[in-house]
PDB file of C-alpha atoms (C1' of nucleotides) in Angstrom:
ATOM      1  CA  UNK A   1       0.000   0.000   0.000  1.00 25.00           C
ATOM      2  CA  UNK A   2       0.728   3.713  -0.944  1.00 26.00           C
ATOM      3  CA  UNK A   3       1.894   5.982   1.500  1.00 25.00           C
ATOM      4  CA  UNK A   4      -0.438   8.879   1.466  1.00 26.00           C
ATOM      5  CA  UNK A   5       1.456  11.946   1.117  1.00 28.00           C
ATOM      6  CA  UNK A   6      -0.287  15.099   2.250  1.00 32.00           C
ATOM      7  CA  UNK A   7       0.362  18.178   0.950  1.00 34.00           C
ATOM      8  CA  UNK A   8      -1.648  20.339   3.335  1.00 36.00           C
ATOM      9  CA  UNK A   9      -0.238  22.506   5.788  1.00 38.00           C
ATOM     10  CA  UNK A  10      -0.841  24.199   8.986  1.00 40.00           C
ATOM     11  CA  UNK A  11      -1.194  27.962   8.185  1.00 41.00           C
ATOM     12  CA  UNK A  12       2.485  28.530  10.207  1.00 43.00           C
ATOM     13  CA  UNK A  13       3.653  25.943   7.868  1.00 43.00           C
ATOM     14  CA  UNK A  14       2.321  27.715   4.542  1.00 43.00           C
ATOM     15  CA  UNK A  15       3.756  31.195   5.625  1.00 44.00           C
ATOM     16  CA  UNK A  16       7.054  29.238   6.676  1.00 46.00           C
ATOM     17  CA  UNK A  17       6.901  27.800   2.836  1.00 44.00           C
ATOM     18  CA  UNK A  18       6.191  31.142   1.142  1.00 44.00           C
ATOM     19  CA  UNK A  19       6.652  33.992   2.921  1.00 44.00           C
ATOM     20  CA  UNK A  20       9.865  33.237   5.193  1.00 44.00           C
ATOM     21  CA  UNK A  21      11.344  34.934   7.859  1.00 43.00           C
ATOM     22  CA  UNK A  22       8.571  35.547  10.981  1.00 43.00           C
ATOM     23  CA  UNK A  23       8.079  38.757  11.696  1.00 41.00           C
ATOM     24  CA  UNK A  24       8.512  40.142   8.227  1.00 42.00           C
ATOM     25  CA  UNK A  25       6.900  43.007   6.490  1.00 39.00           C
ATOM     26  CA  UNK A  26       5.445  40.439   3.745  1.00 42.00           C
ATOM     27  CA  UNK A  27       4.595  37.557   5.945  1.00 41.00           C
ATOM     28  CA  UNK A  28       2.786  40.145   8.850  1.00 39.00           C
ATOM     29  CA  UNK A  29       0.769  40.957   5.408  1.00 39.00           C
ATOM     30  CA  UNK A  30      -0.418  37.791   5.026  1.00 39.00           C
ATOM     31  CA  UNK A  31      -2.346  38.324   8.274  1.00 39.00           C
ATOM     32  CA  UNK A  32      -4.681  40.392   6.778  1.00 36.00           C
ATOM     33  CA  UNK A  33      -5.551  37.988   3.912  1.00 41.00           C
ATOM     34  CA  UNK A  34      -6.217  34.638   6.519  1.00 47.00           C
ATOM     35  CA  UNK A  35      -9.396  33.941   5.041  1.00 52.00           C
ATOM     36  CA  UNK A  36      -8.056  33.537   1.502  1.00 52.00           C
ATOM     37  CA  UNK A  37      -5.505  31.201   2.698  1.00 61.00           C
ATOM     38  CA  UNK A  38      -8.640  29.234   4.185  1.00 80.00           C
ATOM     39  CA  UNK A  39     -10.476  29.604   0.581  1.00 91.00           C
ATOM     40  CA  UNK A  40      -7.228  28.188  -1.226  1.00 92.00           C
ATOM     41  CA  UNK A  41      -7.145  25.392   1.937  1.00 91.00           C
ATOM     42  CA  UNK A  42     -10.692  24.345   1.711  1.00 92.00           C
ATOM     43  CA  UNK A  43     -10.572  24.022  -2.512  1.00 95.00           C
ATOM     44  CA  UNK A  44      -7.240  22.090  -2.563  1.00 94.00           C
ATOM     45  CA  UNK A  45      -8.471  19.656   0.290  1.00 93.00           C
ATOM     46  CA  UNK A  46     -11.637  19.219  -1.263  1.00 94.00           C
ATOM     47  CA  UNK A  47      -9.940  18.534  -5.170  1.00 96.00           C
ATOM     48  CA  UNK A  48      -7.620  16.043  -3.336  1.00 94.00           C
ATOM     49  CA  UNK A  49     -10.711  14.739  -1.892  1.00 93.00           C
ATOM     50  CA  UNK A  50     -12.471  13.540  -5.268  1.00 95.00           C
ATOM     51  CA  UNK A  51      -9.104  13.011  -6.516  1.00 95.00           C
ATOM     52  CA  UNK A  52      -8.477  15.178  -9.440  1.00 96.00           C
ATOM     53  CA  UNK A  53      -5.099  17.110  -9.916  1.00 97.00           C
ATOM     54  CA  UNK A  54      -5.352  20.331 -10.732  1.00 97.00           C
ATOM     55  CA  UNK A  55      -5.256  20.165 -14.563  1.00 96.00           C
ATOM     56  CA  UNK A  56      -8.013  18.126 -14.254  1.00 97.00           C
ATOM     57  CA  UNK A  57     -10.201  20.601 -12.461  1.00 97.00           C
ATOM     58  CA  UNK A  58      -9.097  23.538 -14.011  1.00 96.00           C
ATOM     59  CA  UNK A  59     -10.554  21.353 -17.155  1.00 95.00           C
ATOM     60  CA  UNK A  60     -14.003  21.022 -15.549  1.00 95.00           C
ATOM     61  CA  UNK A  61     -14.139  24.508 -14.962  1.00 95.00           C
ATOM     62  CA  UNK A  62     -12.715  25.843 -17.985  1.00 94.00           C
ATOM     63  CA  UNK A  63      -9.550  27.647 -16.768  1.00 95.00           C
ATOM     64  CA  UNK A  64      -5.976  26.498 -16.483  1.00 96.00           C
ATOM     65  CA  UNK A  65      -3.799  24.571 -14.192  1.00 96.00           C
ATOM     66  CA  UNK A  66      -1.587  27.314 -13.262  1.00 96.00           C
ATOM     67  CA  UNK A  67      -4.683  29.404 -12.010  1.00 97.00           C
ATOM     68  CA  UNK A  68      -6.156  26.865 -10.259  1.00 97.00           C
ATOM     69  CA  UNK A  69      -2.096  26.549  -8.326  1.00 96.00           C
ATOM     70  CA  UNK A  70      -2.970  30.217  -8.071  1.00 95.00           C
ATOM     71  CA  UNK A  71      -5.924  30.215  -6.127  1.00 95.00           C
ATOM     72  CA  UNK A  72      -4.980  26.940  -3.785  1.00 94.00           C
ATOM     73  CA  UNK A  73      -1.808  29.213  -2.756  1.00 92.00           C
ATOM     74  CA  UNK A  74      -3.945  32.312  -2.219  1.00 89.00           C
ATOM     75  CA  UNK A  75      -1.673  34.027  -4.776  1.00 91.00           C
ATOM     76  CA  UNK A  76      -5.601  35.498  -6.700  1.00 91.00           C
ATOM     77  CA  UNK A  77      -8.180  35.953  -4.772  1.00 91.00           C
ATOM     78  CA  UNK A  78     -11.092  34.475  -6.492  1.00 94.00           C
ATOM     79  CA  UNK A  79     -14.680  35.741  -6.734  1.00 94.00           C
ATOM     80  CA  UNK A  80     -17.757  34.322  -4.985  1.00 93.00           C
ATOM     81  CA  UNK A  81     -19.130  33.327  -8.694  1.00 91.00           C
ATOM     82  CA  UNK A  82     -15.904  32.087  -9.747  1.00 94.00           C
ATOM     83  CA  UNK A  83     -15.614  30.106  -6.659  1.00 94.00           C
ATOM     84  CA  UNK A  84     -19.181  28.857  -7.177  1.00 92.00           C
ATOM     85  CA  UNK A  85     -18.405  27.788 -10.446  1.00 93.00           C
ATOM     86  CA  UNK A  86     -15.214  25.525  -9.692  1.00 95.00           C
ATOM     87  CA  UNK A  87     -17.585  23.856  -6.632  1.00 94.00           C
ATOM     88  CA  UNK A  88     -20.797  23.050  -8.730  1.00 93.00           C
ATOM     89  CA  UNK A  89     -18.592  22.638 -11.803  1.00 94.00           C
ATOM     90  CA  UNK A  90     -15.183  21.432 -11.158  1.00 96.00           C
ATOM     91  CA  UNK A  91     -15.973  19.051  -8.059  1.00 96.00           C
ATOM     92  CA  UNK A  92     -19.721  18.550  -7.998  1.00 94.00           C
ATOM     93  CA  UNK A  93     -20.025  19.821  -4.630  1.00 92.00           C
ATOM     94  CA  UNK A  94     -22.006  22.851  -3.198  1.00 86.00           C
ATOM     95  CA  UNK A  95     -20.439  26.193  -1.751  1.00 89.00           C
ATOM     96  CA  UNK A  96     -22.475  27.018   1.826  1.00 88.00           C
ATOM     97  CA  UNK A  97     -22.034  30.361   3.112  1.00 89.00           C
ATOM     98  CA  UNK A  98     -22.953  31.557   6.511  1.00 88.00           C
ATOM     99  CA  UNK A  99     -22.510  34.109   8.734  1.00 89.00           C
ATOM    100  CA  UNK A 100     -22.665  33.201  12.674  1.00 88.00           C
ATOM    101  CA  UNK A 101     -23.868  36.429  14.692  1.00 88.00           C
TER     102      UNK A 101
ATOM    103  CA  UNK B   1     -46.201  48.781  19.315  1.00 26.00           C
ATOM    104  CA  UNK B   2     -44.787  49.422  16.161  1.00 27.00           C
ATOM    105  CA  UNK B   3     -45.820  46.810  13.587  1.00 27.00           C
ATOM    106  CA  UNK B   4     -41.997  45.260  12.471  1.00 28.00           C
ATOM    107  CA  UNK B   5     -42.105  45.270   8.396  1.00 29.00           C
ATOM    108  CA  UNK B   6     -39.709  42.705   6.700  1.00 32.00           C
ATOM    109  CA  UNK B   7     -38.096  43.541   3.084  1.00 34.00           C
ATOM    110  CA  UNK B   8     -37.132  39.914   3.559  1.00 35.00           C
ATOM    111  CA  UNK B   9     -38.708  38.421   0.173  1.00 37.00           C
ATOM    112  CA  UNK B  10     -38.702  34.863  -0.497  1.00 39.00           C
ATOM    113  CA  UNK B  11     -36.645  34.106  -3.782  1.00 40.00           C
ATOM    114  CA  UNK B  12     -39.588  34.075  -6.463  1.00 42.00           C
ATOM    115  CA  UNK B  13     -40.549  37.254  -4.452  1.00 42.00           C
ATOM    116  CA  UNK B  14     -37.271  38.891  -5.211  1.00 42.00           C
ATOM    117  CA  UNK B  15     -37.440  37.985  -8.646  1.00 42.00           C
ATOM    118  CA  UNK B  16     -40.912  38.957  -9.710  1.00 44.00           C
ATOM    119  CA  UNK B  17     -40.025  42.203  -7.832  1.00 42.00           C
ATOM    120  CA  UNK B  18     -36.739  42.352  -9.857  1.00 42.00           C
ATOM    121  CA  UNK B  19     -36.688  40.368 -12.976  1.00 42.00           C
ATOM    122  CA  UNK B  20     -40.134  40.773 -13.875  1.00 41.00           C
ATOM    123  CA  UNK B  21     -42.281  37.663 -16.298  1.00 41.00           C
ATOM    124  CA  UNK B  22     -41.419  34.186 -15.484  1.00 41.00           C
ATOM    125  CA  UNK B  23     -39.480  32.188 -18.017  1.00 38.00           C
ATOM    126  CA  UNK B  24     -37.827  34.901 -19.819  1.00 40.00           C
ATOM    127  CA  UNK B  25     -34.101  35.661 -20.231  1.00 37.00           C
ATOM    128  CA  UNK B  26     -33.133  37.987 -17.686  1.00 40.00           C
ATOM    129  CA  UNK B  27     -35.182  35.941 -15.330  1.00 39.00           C
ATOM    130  CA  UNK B  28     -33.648  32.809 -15.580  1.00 37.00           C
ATOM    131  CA  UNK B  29     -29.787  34.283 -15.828  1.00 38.00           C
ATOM    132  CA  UNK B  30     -30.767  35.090 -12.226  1.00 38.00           C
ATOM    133  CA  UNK B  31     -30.667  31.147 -11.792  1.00 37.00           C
ATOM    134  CA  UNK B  32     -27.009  31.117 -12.104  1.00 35.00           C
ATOM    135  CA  UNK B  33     -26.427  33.899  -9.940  1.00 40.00           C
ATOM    136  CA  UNK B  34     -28.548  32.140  -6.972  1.00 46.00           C
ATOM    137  CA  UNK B  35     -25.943  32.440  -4.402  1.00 51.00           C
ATOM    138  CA  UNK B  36     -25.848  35.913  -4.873  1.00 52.00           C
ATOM    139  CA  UNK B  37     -28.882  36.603  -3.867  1.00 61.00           C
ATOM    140  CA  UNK B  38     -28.866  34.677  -0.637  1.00 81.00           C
ATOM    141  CA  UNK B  39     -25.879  36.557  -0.019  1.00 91.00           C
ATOM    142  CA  UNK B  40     -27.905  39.756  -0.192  1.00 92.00           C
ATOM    143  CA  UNK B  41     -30.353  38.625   2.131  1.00 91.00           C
ATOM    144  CA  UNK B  42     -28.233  37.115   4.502  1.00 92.00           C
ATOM    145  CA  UNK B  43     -26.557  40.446   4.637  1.00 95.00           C
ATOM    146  CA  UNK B  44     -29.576  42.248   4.764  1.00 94.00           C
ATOM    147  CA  UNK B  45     -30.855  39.988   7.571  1.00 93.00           C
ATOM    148  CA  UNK B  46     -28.374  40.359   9.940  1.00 94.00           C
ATOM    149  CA  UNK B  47     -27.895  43.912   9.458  1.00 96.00           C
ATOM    150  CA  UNK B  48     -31.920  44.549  10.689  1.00 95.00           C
ATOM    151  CA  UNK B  49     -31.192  41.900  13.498  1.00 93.00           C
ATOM    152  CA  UNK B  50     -28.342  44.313  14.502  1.00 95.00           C
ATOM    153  CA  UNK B  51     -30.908  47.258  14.313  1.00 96.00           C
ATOM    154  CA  UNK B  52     -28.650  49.014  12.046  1.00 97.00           C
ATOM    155  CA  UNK B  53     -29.477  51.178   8.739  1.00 97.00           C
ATOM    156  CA  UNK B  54     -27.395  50.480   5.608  1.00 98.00           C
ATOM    157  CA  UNK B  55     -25.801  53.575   6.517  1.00 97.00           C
ATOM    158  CA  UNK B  56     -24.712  53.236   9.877  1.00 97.00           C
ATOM    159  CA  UNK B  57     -23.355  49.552   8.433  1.00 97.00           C
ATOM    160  CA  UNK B  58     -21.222  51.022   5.853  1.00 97.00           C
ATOM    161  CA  UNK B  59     -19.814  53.808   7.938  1.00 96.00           C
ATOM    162  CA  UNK B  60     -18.624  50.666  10.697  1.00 96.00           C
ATOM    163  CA  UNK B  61     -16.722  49.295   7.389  1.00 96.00           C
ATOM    164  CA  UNK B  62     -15.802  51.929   5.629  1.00 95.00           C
ATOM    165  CA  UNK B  63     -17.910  51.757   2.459  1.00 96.00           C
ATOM    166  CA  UNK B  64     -21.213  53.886   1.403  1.00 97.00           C
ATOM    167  CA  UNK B  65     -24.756  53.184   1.857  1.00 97.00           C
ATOM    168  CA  UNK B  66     -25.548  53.240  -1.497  1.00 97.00           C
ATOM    169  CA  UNK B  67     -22.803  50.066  -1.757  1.00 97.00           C
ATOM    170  CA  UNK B  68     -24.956  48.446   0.768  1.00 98.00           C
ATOM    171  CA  UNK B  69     -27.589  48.725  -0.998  1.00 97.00           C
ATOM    172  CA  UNK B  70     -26.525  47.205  -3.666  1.00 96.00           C
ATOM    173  CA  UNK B  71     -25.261  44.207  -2.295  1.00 95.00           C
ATOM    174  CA  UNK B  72     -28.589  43.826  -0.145  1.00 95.00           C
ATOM    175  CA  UNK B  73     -30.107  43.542  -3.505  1.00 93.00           C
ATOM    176  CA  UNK B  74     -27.946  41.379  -5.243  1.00 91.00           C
ATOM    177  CA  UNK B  75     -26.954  44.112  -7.657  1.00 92.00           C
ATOM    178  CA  UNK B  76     -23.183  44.024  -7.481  1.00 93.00           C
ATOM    179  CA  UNK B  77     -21.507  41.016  -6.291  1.00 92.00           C
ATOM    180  CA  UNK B  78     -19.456  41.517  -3.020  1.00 93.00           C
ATOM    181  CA  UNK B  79     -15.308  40.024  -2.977  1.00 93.00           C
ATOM    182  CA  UNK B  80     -14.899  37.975  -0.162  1.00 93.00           C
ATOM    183  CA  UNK B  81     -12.402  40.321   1.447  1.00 91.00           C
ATOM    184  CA  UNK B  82     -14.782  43.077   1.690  1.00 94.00           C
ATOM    185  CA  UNK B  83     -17.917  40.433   3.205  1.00 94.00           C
ATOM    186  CA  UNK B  84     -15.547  39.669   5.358  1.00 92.00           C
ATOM    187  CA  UNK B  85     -15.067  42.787   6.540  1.00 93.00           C
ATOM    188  CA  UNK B  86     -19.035  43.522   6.355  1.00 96.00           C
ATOM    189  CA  UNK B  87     -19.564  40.704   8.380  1.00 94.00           C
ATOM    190  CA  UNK B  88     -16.512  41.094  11.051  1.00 93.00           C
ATOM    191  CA  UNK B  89     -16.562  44.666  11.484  1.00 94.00           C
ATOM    192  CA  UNK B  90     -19.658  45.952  10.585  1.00 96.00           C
ATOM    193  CA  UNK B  91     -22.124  43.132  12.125  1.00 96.00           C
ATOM    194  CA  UNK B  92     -19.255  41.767  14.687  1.00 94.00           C
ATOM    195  CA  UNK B  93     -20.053  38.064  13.617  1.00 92.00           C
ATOM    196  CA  UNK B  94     -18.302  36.043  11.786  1.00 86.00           C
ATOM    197  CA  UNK B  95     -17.956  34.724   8.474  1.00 89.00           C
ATOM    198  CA  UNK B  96     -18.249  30.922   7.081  1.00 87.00           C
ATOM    199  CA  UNK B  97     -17.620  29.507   4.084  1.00 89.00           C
ATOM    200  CA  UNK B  98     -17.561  25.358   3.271  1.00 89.00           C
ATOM    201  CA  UNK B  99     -17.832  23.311   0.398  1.00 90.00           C
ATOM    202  CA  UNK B 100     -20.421  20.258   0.954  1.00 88.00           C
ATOM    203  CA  UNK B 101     -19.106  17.230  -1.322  1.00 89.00           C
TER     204      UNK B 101
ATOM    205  C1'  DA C   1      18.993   8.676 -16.416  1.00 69.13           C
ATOM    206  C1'  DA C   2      15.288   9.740 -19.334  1.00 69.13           C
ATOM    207  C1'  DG C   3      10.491  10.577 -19.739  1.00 69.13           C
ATOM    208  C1'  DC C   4       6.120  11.734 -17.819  1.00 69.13           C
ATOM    209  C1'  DA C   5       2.715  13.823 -14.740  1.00 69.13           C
ATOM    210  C1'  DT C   6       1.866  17.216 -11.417  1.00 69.13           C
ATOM    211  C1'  DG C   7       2.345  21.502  -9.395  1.00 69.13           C
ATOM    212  C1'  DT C   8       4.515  26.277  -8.981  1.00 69.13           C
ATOM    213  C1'  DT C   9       5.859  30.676 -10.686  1.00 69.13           C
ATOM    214  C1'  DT C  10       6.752  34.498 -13.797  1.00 69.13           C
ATOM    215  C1'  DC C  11       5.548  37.790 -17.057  1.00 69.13           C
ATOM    216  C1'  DA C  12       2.768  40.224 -19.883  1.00 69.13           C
ATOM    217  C1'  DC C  13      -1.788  41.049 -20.966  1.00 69.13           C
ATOM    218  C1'  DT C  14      -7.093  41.895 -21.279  1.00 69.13           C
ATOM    219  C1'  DT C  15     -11.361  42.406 -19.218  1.00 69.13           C
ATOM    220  C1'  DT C  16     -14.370  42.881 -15.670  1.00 69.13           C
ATOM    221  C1'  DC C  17     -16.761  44.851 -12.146  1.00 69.13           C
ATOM    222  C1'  DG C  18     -16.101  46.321  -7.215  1.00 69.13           C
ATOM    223  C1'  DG C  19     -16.870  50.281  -5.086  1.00 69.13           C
ATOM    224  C1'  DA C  20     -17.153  55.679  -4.735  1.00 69.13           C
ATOM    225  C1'  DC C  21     -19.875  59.677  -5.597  1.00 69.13           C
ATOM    226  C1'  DA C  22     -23.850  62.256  -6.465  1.00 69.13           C
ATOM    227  C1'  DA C  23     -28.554  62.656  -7.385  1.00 69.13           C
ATOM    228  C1'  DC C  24     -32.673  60.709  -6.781  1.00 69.13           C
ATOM    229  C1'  DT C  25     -36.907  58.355  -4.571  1.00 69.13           C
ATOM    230  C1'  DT C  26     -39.153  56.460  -0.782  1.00 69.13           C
ATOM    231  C1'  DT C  27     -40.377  56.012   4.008  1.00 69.13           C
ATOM    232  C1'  DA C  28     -40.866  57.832   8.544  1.00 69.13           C
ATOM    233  C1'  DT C  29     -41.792  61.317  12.113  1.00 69.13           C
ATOM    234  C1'  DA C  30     -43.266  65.845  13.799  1.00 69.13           C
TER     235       DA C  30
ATOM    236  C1'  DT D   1     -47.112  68.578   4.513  1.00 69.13           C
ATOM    237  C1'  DA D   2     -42.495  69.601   5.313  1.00 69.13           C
ATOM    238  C1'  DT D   3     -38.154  67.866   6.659  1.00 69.13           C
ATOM    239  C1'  DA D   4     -35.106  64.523   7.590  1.00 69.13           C
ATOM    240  C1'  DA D   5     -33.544  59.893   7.455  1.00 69.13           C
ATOM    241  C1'  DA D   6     -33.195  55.730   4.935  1.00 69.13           C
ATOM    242  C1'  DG D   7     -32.723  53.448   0.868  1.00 69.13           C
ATOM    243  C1'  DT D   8     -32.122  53.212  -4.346  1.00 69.13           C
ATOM    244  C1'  DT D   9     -30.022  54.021  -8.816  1.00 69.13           C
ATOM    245  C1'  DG D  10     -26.892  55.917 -12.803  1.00 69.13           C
ATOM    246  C1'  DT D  11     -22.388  56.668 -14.011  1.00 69.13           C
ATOM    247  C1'  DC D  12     -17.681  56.086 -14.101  1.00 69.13           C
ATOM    248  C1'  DC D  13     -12.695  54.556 -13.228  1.00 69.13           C
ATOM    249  C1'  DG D  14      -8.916  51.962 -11.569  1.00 69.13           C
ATOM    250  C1'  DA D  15      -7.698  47.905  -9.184  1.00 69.13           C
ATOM    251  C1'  DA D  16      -7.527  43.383  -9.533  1.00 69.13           C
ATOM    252  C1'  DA D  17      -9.789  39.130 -11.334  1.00 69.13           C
ATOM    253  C1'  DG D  18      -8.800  36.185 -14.730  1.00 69.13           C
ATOM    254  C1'  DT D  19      -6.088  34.422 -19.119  1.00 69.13           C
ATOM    255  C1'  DG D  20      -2.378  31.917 -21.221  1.00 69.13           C
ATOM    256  C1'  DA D  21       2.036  30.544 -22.525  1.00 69.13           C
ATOM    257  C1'  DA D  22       6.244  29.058 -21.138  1.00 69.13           C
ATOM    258  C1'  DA D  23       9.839  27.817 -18.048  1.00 69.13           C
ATOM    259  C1'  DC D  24      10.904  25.635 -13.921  1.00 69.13           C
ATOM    260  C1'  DA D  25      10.829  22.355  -9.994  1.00 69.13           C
ATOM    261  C1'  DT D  26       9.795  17.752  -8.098  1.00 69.13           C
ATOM    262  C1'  DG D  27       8.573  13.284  -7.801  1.00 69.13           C
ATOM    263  C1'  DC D  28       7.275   8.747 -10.134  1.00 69.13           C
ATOM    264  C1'  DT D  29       7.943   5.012 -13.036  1.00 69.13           C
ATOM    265  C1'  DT D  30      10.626   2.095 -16.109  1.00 69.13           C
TER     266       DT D  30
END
DNA sequence: AAGCATGTTTCACTTTCGGACAACTTTATA
DNA sequence: TATAAAGTTGTCCGAAAGTGAAACATGCTT
């Protein structure tokens, strides 16, 4: 049997990955943006989920494999319809939206 | 007691309000944009539960009323930055957003 | 080690529409 | 019915969403 290799990380570990040095003007930036990191999270768990790379997806959809890299590293932030799309679309899921008071 | 009047419309409501005859064009486009509009009245929702007016909500976030407005009615579709920051700072809840597979 | 699949990144570009502003209409209160 | 407060709508511009090709890195498989 295959070892499952995971390529998620713990948000410390992303920002260790991409935007070095703690404490840095770039990485403190990052802060700000948290919830797209979460976005790009949630979208490359769920495409490793059903088990499509990202070529594949980006396929589905109707974009390319380097934007859907993009989005899963929070490079683009992507639009609520865009976003929608690649769900419905790309991994035949639904997007649920809430917001807790 | 004052009688409490919703604006809350159900989403056939919305439409014939909005998008006028049923089964033509600009009617069903509004099909696609379906999340949209619950994100206008989830918006709009928790806005009256926080007794504010779409004034007082954009002022808390830093955007105009007539911006507001628009989003409360689905006209302009909101980035997920700046819901974010509807939601956090203007309404002090908190935003969620999962993909069901 | 060569070839293939997957993912990341860069660069240059086009297009879209988020969001501000002002003017307007509607609703509420005195 | 006047006056203000709340909400709506038209217009416009720049930021950034999205495109796409190509080069690069990395890991598998034979």
């Amino acid at each position: 049997m295959k070892t499952k290799k995971s390529n998620i990380l713990t948000l410390e570990q992303f920002k260790d990955k991409n935007y070095g040095q703690r404490g840095t003007k770039k990485r403190d930036e990052l802060e700000a943006g948290y919830e797209n990191f979460k976005i790009g999270s949630l979208i490359h768990e769920a495409r490793i989920e059903k088990g499509l790379t990202q070529g594949q997806l980006a396929e589905k959809v109707g974009t390319t494999k380097s934007y859907i890299s993009k989005i899963e590293n929070n490079i683009k932030e992507v639009r609520i319809s865009t976003l929608h799309k690649i769900v419905e679309l790309g991994l035949g899921g639904h997007l649920e939206l809430s917001i807790k008071l």
